[in-house]
Coordinates of C-alpha atoms and ligand atoms in Angstrom, one line a residue:
X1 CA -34.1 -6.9 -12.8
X2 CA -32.1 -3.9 -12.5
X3 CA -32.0 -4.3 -8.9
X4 CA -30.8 -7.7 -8.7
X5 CA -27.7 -9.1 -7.5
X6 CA -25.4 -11.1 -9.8
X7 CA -26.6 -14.5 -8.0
X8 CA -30.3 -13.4 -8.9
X9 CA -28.9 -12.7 -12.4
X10 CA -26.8 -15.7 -12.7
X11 CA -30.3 -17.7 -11.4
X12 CA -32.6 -16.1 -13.9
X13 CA -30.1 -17.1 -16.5
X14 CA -29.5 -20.7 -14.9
X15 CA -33.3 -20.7 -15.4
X16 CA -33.9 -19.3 -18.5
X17 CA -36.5 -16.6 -16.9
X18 CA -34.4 -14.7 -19.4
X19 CA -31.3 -14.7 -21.9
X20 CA -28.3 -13.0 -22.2
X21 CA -29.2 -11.0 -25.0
X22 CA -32.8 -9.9 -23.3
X23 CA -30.4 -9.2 -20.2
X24 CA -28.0 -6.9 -22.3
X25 CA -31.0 -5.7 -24.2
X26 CA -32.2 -4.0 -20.8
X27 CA -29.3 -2.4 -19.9
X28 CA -28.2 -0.9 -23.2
X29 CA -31.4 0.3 -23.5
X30 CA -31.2 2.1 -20.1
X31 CA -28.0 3.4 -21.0
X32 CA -29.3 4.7 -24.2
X33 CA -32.1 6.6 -22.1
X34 CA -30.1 7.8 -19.2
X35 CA -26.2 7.9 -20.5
X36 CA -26.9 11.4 -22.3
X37 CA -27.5 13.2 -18.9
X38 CA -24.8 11.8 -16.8
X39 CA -21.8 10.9 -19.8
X40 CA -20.9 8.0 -18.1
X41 CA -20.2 5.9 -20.9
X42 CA -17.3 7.3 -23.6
X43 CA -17.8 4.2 -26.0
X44 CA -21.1 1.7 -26.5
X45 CA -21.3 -0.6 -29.3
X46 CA -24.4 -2.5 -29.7
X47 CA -24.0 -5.2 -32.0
X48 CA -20.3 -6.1 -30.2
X49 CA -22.3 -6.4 -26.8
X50 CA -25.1 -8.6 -28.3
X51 CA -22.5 -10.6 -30.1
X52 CA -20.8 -11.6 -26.5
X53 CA -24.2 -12.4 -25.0
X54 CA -25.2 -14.5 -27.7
X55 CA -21.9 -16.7 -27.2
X56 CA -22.9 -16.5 -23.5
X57 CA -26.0 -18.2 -24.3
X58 CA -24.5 -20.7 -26.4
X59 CA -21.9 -21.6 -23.7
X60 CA -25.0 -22.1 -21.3
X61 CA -26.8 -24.0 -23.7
X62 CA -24.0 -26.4 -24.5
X63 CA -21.8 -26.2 -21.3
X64 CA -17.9 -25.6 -21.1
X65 CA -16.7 -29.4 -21.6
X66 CA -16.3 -30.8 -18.5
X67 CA -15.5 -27.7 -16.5
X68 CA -18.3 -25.6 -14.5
X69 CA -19.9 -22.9 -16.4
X70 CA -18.5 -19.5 -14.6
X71 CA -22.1 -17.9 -12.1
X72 CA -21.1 -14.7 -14.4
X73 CA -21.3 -15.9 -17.8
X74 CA -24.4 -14.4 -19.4
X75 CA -24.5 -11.1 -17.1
X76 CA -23.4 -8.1 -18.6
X77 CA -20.3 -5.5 -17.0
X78 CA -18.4 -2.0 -18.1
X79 CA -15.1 -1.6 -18.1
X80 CA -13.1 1.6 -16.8
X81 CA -11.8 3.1 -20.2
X82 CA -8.1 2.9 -18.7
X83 CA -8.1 -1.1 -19.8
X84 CA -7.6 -2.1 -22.8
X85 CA -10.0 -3.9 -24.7
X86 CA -9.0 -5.3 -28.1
X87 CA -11.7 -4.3 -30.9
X88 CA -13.1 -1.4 -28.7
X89 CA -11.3 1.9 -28.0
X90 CA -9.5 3.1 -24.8
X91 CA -8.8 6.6 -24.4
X92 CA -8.0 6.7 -20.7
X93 CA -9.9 9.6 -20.4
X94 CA -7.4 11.7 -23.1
X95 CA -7.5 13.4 -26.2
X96 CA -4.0 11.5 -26.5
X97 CA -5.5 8.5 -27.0
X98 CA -9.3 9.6 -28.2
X99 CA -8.9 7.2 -31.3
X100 CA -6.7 4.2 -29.5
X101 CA -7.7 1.1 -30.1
X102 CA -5.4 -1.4 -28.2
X103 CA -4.3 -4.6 -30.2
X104 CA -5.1 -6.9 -27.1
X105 CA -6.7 -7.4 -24.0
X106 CA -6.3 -6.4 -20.8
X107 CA -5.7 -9.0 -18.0
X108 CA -8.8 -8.3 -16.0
X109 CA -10.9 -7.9 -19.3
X110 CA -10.0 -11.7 -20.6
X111 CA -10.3 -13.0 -17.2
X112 CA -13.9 -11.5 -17.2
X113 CA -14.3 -12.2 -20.8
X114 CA -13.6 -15.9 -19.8
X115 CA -16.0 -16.3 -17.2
X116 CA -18.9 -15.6 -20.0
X117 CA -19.4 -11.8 -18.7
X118 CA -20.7 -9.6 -21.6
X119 CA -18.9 -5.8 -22.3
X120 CA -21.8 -2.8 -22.2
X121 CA -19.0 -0.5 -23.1
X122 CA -16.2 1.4 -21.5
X123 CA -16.4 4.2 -19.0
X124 CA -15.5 7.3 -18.6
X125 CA -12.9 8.5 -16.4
X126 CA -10.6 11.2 -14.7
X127 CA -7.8 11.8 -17.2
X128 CA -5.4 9.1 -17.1
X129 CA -7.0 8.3 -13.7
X130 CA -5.7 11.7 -12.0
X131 CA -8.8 13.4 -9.8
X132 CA -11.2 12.8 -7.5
X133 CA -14.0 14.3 -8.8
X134 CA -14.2 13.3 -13.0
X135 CA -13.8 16.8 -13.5
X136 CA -10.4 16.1 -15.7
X137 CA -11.8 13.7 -18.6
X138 CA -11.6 14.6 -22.0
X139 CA -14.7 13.4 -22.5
X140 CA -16.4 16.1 -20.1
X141 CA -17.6 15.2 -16.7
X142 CA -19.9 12.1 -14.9
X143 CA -22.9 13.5 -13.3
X144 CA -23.8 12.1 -10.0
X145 CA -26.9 10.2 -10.8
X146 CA -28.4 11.1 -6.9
X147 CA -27.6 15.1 -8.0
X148 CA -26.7 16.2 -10.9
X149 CA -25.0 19.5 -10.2
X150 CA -22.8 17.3 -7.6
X151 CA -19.6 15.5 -8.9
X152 CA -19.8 11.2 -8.8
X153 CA -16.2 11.2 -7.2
X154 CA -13.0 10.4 -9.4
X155 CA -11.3 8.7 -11.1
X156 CA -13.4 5.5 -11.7
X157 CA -16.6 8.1 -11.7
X158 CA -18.0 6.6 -14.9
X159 CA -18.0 3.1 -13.2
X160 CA -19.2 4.7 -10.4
X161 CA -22.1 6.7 -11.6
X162 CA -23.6 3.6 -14.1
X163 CA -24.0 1.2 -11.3
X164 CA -25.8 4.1 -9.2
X165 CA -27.8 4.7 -12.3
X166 CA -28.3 0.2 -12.7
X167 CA -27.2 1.3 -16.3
X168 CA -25.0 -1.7 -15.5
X169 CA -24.9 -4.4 -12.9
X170 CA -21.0 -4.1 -11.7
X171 CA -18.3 -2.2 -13.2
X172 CA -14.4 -2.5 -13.5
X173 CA -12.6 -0.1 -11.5
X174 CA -8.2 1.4 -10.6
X175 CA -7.2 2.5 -7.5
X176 CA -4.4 4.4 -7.6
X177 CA -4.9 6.7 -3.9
X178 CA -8.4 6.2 -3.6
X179 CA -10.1 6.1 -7.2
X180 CA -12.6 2.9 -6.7
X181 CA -13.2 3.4 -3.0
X182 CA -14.1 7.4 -3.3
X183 CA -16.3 7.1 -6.2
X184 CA -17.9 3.8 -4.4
X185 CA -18.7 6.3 -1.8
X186 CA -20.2 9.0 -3.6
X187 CA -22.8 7.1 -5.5
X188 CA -23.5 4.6 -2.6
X189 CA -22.0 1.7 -3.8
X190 CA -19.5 -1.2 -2.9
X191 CA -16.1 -1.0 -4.4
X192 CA -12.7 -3.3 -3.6
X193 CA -9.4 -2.3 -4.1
X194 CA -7.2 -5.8 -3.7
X195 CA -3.9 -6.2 -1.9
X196 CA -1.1 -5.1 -4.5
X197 CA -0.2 -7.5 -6.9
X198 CA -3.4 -9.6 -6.3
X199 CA -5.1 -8.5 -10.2
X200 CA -2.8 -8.2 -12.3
X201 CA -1.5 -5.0 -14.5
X202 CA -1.0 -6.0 -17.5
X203 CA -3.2 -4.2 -20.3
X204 CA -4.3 -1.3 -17.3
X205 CA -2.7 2.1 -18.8
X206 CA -0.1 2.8 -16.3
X207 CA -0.5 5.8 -13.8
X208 CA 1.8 5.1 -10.5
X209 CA 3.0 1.5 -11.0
X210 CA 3.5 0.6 -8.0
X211 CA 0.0 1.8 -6.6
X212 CA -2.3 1.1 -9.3
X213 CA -3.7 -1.9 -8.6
X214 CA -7.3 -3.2 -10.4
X215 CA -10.8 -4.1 -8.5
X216 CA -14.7 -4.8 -8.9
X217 CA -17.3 -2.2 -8.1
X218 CA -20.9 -3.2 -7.9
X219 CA -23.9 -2.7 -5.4
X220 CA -23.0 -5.5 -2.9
X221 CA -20.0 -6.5 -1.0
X222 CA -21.5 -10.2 -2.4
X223 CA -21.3 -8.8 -5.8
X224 CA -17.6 -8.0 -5.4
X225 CA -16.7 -11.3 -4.2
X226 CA -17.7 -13.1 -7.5
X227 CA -16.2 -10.6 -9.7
X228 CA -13.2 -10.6 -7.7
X229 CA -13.0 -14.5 -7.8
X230 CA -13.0 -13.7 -11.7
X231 CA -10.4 -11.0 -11.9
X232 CA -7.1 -12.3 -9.0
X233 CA -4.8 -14.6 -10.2
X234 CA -1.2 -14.6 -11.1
X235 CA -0.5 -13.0 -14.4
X236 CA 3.3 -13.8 -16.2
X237 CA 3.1 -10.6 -18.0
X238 CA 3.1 -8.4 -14.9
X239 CA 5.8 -8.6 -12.9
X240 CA 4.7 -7.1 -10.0
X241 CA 1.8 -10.0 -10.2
X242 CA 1.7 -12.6 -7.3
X243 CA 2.3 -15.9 -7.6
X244 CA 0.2 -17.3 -4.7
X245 CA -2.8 -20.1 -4.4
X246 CA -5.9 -19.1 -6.3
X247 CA -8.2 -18.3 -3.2
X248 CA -12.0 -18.3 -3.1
X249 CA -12.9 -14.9 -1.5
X250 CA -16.5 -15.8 -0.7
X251 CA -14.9 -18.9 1.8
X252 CA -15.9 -16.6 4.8
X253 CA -18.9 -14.3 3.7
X254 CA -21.7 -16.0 6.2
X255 CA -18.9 -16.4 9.1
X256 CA -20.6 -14.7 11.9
X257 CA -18.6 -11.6 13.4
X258 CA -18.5 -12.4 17.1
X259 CA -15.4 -11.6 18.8
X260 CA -14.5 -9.5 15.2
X261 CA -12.0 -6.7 16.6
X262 CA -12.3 -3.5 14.9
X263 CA -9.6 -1.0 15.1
X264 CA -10.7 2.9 15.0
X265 CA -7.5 5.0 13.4
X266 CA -7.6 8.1 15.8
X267 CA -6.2 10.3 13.1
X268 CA -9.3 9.5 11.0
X269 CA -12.1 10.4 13.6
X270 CA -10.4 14.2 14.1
X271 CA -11.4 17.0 12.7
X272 CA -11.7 17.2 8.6
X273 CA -14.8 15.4 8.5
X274 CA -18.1 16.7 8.3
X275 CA -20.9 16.2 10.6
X276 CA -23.1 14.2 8.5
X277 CA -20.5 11.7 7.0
X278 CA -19.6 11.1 10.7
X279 CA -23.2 10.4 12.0
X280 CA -23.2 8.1 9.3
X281 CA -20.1 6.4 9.9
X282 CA -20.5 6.0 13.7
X283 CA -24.3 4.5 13.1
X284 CA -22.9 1.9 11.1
X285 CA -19.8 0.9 13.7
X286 CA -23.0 0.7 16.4
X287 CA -24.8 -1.5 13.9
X288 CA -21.0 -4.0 13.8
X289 CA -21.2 -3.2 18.2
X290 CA -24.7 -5.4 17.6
X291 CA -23.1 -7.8 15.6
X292 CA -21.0 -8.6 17.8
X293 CA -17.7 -6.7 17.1
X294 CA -16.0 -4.9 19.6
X295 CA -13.7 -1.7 18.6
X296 CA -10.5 -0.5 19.4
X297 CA -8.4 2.9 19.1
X298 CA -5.1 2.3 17.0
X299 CA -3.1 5.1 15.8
X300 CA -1.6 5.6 12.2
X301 CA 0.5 8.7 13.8
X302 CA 2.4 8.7 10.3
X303 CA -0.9 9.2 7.7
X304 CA -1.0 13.0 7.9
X305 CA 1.7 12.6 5.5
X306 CA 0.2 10.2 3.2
X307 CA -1.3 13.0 0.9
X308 CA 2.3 14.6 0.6
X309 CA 4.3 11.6 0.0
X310 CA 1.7 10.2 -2.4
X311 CA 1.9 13.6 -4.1
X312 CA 5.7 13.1 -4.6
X313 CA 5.4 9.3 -5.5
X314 CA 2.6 9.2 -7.6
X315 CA 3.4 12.0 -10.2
X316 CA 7.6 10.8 -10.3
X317 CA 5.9 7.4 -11.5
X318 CA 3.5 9.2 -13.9
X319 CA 5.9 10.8 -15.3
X320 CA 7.9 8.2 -16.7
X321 CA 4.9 6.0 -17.3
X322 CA 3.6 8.6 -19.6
X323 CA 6.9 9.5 -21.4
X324 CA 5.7 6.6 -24.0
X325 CA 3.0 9.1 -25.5
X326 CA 5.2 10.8 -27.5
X327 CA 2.9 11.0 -30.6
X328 CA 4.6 8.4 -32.4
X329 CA 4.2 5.2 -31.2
X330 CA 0.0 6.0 -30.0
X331 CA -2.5 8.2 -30.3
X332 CA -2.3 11.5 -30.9
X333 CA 0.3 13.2 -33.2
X334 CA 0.2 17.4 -33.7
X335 CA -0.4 18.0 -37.3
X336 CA 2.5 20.9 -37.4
X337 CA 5.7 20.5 -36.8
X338 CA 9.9 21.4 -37.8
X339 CA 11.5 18.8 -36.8
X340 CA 11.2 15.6 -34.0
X341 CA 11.4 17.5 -30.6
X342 CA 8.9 19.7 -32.1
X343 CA 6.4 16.9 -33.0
X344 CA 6.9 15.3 -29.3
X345 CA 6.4 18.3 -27.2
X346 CA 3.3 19.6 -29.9
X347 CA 1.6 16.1 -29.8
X348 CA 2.1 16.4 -25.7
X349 CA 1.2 19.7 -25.3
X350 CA -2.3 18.9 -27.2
X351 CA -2.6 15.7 -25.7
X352 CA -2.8 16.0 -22.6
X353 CA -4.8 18.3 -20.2
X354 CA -4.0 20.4 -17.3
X355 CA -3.7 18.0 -14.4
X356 CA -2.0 15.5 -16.0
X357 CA 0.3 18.2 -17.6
X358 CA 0.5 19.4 -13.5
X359 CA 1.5 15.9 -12.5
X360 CA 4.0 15.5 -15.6
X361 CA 6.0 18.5 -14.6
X362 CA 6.0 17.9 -10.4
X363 CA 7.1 14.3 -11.0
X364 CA 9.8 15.2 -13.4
X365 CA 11.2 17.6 -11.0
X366 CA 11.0 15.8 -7.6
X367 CA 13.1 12.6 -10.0
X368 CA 15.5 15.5 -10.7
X369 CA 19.3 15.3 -10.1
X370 CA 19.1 18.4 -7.5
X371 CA 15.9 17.1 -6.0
X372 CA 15.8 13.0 -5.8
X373 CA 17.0 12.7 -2.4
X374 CA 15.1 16.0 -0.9
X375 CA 11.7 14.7 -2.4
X376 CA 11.5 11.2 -3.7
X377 CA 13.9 9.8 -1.8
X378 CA 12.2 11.4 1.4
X379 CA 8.9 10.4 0.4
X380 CA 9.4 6.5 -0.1
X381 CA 10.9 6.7 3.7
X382 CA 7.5 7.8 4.4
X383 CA 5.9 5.5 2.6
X384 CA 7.8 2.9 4.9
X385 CA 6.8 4.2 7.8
X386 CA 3.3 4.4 6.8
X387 CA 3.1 0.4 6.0
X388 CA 5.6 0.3 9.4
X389 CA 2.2 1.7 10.9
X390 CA -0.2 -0.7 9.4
X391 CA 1.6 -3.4 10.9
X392 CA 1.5 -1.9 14.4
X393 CA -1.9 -1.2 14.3
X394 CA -3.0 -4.6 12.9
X395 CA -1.5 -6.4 15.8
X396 CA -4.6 -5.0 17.8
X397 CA -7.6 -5.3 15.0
X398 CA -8.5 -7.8 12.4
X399 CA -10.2 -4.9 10.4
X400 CA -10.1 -0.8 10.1
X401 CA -13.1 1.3 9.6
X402 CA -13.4 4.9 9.2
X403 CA -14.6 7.2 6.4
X404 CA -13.9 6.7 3.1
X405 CA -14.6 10.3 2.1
X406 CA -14.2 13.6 4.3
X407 CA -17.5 15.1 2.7
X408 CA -20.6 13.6 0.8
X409 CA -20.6 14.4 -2.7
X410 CA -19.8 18.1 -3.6
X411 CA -21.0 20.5 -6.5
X412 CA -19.0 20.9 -9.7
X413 CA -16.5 23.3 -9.6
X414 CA -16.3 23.5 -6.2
X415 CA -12.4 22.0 -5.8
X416 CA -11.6 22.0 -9.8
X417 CA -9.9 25.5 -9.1
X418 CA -7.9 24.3 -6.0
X419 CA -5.2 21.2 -6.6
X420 CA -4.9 21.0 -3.0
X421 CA -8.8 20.8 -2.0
X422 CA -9.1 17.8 -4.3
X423 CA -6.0 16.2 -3.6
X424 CA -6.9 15.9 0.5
X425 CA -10.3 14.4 -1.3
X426 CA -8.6 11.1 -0.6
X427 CA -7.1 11.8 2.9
X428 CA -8.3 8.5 3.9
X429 CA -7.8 6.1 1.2
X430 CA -4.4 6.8 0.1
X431 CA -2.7 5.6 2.6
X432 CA -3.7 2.2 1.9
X433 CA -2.1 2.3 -1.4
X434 CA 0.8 3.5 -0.4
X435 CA 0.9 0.3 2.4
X436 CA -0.3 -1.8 -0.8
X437 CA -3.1 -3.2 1.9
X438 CA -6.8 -3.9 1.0
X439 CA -9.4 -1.4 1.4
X440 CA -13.1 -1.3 0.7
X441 CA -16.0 1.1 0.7
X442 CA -19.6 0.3 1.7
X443 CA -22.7 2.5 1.8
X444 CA -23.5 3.2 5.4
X445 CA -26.4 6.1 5.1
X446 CA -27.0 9.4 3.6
X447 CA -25.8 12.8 4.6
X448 CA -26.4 16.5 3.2
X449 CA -30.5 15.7 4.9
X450 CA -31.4 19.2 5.0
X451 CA -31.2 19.9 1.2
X452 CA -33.4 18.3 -1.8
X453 CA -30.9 15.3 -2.4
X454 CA -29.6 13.4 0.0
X455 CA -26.3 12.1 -0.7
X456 CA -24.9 8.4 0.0
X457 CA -22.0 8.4 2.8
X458 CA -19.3 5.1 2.6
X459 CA -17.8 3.6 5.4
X460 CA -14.3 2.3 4.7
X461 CA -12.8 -1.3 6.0
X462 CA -8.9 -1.8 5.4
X463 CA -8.1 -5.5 5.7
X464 CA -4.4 -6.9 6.4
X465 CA -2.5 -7.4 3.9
X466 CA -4.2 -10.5 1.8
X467 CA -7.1 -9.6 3.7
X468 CA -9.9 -9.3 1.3
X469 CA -11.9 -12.6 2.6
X470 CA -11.9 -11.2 6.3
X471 CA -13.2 -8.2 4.7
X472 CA -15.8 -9.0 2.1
X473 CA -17.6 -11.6 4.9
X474 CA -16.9 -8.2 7.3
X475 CA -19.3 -6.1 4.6
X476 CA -21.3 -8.4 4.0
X477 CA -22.6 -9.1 7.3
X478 CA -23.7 -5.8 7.6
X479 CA -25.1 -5.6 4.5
X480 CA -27.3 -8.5 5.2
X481 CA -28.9 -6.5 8.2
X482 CA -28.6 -3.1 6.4
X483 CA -30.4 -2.2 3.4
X484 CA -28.5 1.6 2.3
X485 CA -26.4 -0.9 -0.5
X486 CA -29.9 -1.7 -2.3
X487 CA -31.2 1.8 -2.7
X488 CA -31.3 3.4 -5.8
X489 CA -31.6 6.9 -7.2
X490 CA -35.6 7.6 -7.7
X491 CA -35.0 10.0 -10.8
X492 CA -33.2 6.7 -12.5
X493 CA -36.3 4.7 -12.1
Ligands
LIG501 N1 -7.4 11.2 -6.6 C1 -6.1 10.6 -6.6 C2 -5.3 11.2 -7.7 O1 -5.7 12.1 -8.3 C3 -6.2 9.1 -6.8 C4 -6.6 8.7 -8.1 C5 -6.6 7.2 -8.3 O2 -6.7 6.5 -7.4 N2 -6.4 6.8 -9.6 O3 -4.2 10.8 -8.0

């Protein structure tokens, strides 16, 4: 059972092999077993998740009224604690907001909440979704469930690192430079970040607004497609949300990929990437060769500078996003104070941690008077370029691959003390946010052989803009002839 796919879950249900409530029974009792030595979870609440599969089973038992009962409805999910969730607290990964408990729902969580899927609990997280390695929550760090003295990748970790464990069938996820996709990747999963404005916003605590964007993680690129068909749609209350035709992203997933052109980014194949992580990721473009794809070198001369100009965008947008936790309106207010400006900056300064406070002060000086045009200004010209080069390269390639990750999955501490190490963490993803394109992650071996634990390597497809059906039926042909998406951790057994 823990193994199985949604479409096996939703059949066992279909056939009542099993309830709802047996279903979540299994995998809050995992959680309860294995949460303690990987932190994973920040919130569980039993009786709320065995409340939600019992109306699941009811809505099975007595149908929806005319309309289709959702495949989902009955099959349990954990959200990322940056959504909100009405009833159940979201900290975001902050002491800020330890104690927040939203008034509403996020987007995503009623759209999933519609389709009959049942909340395990929320997941912990990089703070305020700022790291690559889970090393900045609050709530302490994710252990990587294949080692854990390595980190599960940041900052949907927690997401990340319960699927690995099958302490839960799929996961929410927020990519903001690479935060489903690098975590996928790390714990040998399948993660999709969606074209911008495709899920909406609204009720996802606000990092960079214009490159968060919302997306599934689970063990299959199958798996993704169903959640996904759950979570898209336009949204009023986001206005960066897309008003386009509902689409069914599993249209193409058994299209055969004959004739598939695959472009090869040369500036992701240079140095920066380690041996293993390469052997891996050539091995799996021989295994598309034998499908039938052919690939192709592009160039993306302009992403050597997607780390800088992300690290100038990014925090100016934090920093006004995060001006609202002032200590009055949410969360956390200092206890001691003379007078107003005193409460703000005491409430701030406890509130939040080091990275974030990093991230507060670099954004507010690159939006400075002085600076605007030398930094910000400068960077979203970059960031045009960049897209400028997407569109070049796509005229030759239906699909890129490369890495998703320069290294396997590394030991604790080992780029907490260096900004920079961990911000080139996500050399390869964040330029796809800062195009707004699609980009996935799918397991494609193991590296680090020599040592005890071998680690799970992803392989990284970008699709064209509104390109997530090419590239869902592009993973998932290779997952039908591949197995690396079904393995699991032994230890978690
Ligand atoms: N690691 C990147 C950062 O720290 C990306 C995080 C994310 O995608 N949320 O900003």
């Amino acid at each position: 059972m823990i193994n199985a796919s949604l479409k096996q879950l939703s059949a066992a249900l279909a056939a009542k092999k099993l309830s709802a409530v047996e279903m979540a029974t299994i995998f809050l009792d995992r959680i309860e077993k294995f949460n303690p030595a990987l932190n994973a979870f920040i919130t569980t609440d039993r009786a709320k998740t065995l409340a939600q599969a019992r109306a699941a089973d009811e809505s099975r038992k007595v149908g929806a009224g005319g309309t289709a009962i959702s495949p989902l409805c009955g099959i349990p999910l954990a959200h990322k604690d940056i959504f909100c969730t009405r009833g159940w607290r979201t900290t975001c990964g902050s002491k800020i907001l330890a104690d927040f408990v939203s008034p509403y729902d996020a987007n995503v969580v009623e759209k999933l909440a519609a389709a009959g899927m049942v909340t395990l609990g929320k997941l912990n997280m990089d703070e305020f979704a700022m790291g690559s390695s889970n090393e900045s929550s609050y709530f302490g760090p994710v252990k990587n469930p294949w080692d854990v003295s390595c980190v599960p990748g940041g900052s949907s970790g927690g997401s990340a690192a319960a699927i690995a464990a099958r302490l839960t069938p799929a996961a929410t996820g927020t990519d903001t430079g690479g935060s489903i996709r690098q975590p996928a990747a790390l714990c040998g999963l399948t993660g999709l970040k969606p074209t911008y404005g495709v899920v909406s916003r609204y009720g996802m605590i606000a990092f960079a607004s214009s490159l968060d964007q919302a997306g599934p993680m689970a063990k299959s690129a199958e798996d993704c497609t169903l959640l996904l068909n759950a979570m898209a749609g336009f949204d009023a209350r986001d206005s960066t949300s897309l008003e386009r035709t509902p689409e069914d992203y599993s249209r193409d997933l058994d299209k055969p990929l004959a004739g598939l052109r695959i472009g090869l980014p040369k500036e992701f194949f240079g140095e920066g990437m380690d041996t293993d992580v390469r052997a891996a990721v050539e091995a799996a473009l021989t295994e598309y060769r034998k499908l039938g794809a052919t690939t192709v070198e592009v160039r993306l001369p302009n992403s050597g500078l997607s780390v800088p100009a992300y690290y100038v965008i990014a925090p100016a947008e934090a920093s006004s996003n995060l001006s609202r936790f002032d200590g009055v309106r949410y969360g956390h207010r200092a206890a001691e104070y003379d007078d107003l400006a005193e409460m703000y900056s005491r409430s701030r300064a406890q509130g939040f941690g080091a990275e974030v406070k990093r991230r507060i002060l670099i954004g507010t000086y690159v939006l400075s008077h002085g600076y605007y045009d030398a930094y910000y200004l400068q960077a979203q010209k970059i960031r045009r370029l960049i897209a400028a080069d997407f569109v070049a390269a796509f005229k030759d390639c239906d699909v890129i691959m490369g890495p998703t990750s320069p290294s396997v999955a590394f030991a604790f501490g080992a780029k907490s003390a260096d900004p920079v190490q961990m911000y080139l963490s996500d050399i390869y993803t964040i330029s796809t946010n800062l195009a707004g394109l699609p980009g996935m992650s799918l397991p494609c071996g193991f590296g680090n052989t020599q040592l005890a634990n071998p680690m799970p390597v992803g392989l990284q497809i970008i699709g064209n803009w509104f390109g997530e059906a090419k590239m869902l039926n592009v993973a998932h042909q290779y997952q039908k002839v591949t197995d690396w998406h079904t393995r699991m951790p032994e230890k978690m057994r």
